[in-house]
Amino acid sequence: MHEVYNELTHFIPKEQLLIDEPMKNHTSFRIGGPADLMVLPSEIEHIRSTLEVCQKWNVPFIIMGNGSNLLVRDKGIRGVVIKIANTFNRIWVEGCCIKAQAGALLSTLSKKALQAELKGLEFASGIPGTLGGAIVMNAGAYGGEMKDVVDWVKVMDAHGSEFCLDNAELEFGYRTSYVQKRGLIVLEANLALSPGKYAEIKAVMADLTRKRQEKQPLSLPSAGSVFMRPPGYFAGKLIEDAGLKGFRIGDAQVSEKHAGFIVNLGNATANDVLSLIEVIQQRVKEKYGVELKPEIRIVGEE
């Protein structure tokens, strides 16, 4: 990794290169061992240079956003983590569109839309992730999803080539996209919104915030909904009906507020969470014959 680090210092400021960086500092779960090297790009060229250097030295890399949908295993991540978040988050409002870099937070984008009296992004106001991460998994909540607002996306492939994809080419589905299937890196996106009234947009956002606060365990570290919604069911209800609400392994607990969430009571390890996921899957399969598939992304050395 020293060769990779030394070479990257020619392209990227040293303060944007973090060695043996604890991943628990970069995930909303507050869990995860160290990454060999974390890169915090502030320019597209930083991303391209990192890909080139990783390929030259045959070092694996992963892309992450705000870490709000991520479980990093306890031994951490071998290779390079490219974190596209608050160093790569510029936003431009242009008429009825908002263009932004992939690291912009959805919560920030929805506030910008409110200020510009643009509607369509209210559903995203409480989603804690970045624009890039939301596009990769077609994030959604309360009846809205990214496919409803994305006009086009600029992406980069693993070889450093940039190109744009329009809404149809993005092949958005339930928690999936062409970007995810092809392992592309989101650089920026253009969101097409429509004119609205400030008070009405603000009222919708306030209503969704109230619903979230009532139903979700926002006071404890988590990675949001752990499982995808199985066809015809709600994961949280299946888990609750299986008698697992409040069940815990170590400091990982099925939330007492919403059984679709696993929360970190303080010192949960990734192994605690993974063991809990396994118990939930087994119990729900035994009781209802339904297979729960994780919605969270699990990475790192086993």
PDB file of C-alpha atoms in Angstrom, residues 19-36 38 62 64 67 70-78 81 221-223 252 264 266-274 296-302:
ATOM      1  CA  ILE A  19      -3.995   5.480   6.159  1.00  0.00           C
ATOM      2  CA  ASP A  20      -5.498   2.690   8.327  1.00  0.00           C
ATOM      3  CA  GLU A  21      -8.672   4.724   8.683  1.00  0.00           C
ATOM      4  CA  PRO A  22     -11.260   3.250  11.125  1.00  0.00           C
ATOM      5  CA  MET A  23     -14.407   2.613   9.077  1.00  0.00           C
ATOM      6  CA  LYS A  24     -16.609   2.982  12.171  1.00  0.00           C
ATOM      7  CA  ASN A  25     -15.940   6.730  11.794  1.00  0.00           C
ATOM      8  CA  HIS A  26     -17.472   6.658   8.311  1.00  0.00           C
ATOM      9  CA  THR A  27     -20.610   4.523   8.702  1.00  0.00           C
ATOM     10  CA  SER A  28     -23.933   5.406  10.293  1.00  0.00           C
ATOM     11  CA  PHE A  29     -23.781   2.004  12.062  1.00  0.00           C
ATOM     12  CA  ARG A  30     -20.562   3.209  13.832  1.00  0.00           C
ATOM     13  CA  ILE A  31     -19.112  -0.235  13.091  1.00  0.00           C
ATOM     14  CA  GLY A  32     -16.121  -1.427  11.065  1.00  0.00           C
ATOM     15  CA  GLY A  33     -12.400  -2.144  11.167  1.00  0.00           C
ATOM     16  CA  PRO A  34      -9.735  -0.065   9.402  1.00  0.00           C
ATOM     17  CA  ALA A  35      -9.420   0.571   5.676  1.00  0.00           C
ATOM     18  CA  ASP A  36      -5.840   0.258   4.395  1.00  0.00           C
ATOM     19  CA  MET A  38      -9.142   5.990   2.246  1.00  0.00           C
ATOM     20  CA  ILE A  62     -14.462   0.083  -3.304  1.00  0.00           C
ATOM     21  CA  MET A  64     -18.702   4.495  -0.793  1.00  0.00           C
ATOM     22  CA  GLY A  67     -21.837   5.108   4.747  1.00  0.00           C
ATOM     23  CA  LEU A  70     -23.014   0.072   4.818  1.00  0.00           C
ATOM     24  CA  LEU A  71     -21.876  -2.653   7.212  1.00  0.00           C
ATOM     25  CA  VAL A  72     -18.090  -3.014   7.296  1.00  0.00           C
ATOM     26  CA  ARG A  73     -16.761  -6.241   8.770  1.00  0.00           C
ATOM     27  CA  ASP A  74     -14.601  -6.139  11.890  1.00  0.00           C
ATOM     28  CA  LYS A  75     -11.251  -6.770  10.171  1.00  0.00           C
ATOM     29  CA  GLY A  76     -11.838  -3.776   7.940  1.00  0.00           C
ATOM     30  CA  ILE A  77     -11.140  -3.318   4.234  1.00  0.00           C
ATOM     31  CA  ARG A  78      -8.033  -4.404   2.356  1.00  0.00           C
ATOM     32  CA  VAL A  81     -11.826   3.028  -0.172  1.00  0.00           C
ATOM     33  CA  PRO A 221     -26.784   4.149  15.111  1.00  0.00           C
ATOM     34  CA  SER A 222     -28.212   1.983  12.315  1.00  0.00           C
ATOM     35  CA  ALA A 223     -28.004   1.521   8.560  1.00  0.00           C
ATOM     36  CA  ALA A 252     -26.785  -5.436  17.996  1.00  0.00           C
ATOM     37  CA  ASN A 264     -26.117  -0.492  17.604  1.00  0.00           C
ATOM     38  CA  GLY A 266     -23.094   1.058  21.839  1.00  0.00           C
ATOM     39  CA  ASN A 267     -20.393  -1.476  21.086  1.00  0.00           C
ATOM     40  CA  ALA A 268     -21.911  -3.780  18.473  1.00  0.00           C
ATOM     41  CA  THR A 269     -19.471  -5.568  16.198  1.00  0.00           C
ATOM     42  CA  ALA A 270     -20.122  -6.456  12.578  1.00  0.00           C
ATOM     43  CA  ASN A 271     -20.188 -10.110  13.689  1.00  0.00           C
ATOM     44  CA  ASP A 272     -23.008  -9.273  16.136  1.00  0.00           C
ATOM     45  CA  VAL A 273     -25.015  -7.712  13.300  1.00  0.00           C
ATOM     46  CA  LEU A 274     -24.290 -10.535  10.840  1.00  0.00           C
ATOM     47  CA  ILE A 296     -27.625  -3.029   3.339  1.00  0.00           C
ATOM     48  CA  ARG A 297     -24.263  -3.443   1.626  1.00  0.00           C
ATOM     49  CA  ILE A 298     -21.839  -5.711   3.503  1.00  0.00           C
ATOM     50  CA  VAL A 299     -18.122  -5.232   2.746  1.00  0.00           C
ATOM     51  CA  GLY A 300     -14.733  -5.958   4.245  1.00  0.00           C
ATOM     52  CA  GLU A 301     -12.500  -8.835   5.261  1.00  0.00           C
ATOM     53  CA  GLU A 302     -14.175 -11.809   6.915  1.00  0.00           C
TER      54      GLU A 302
END
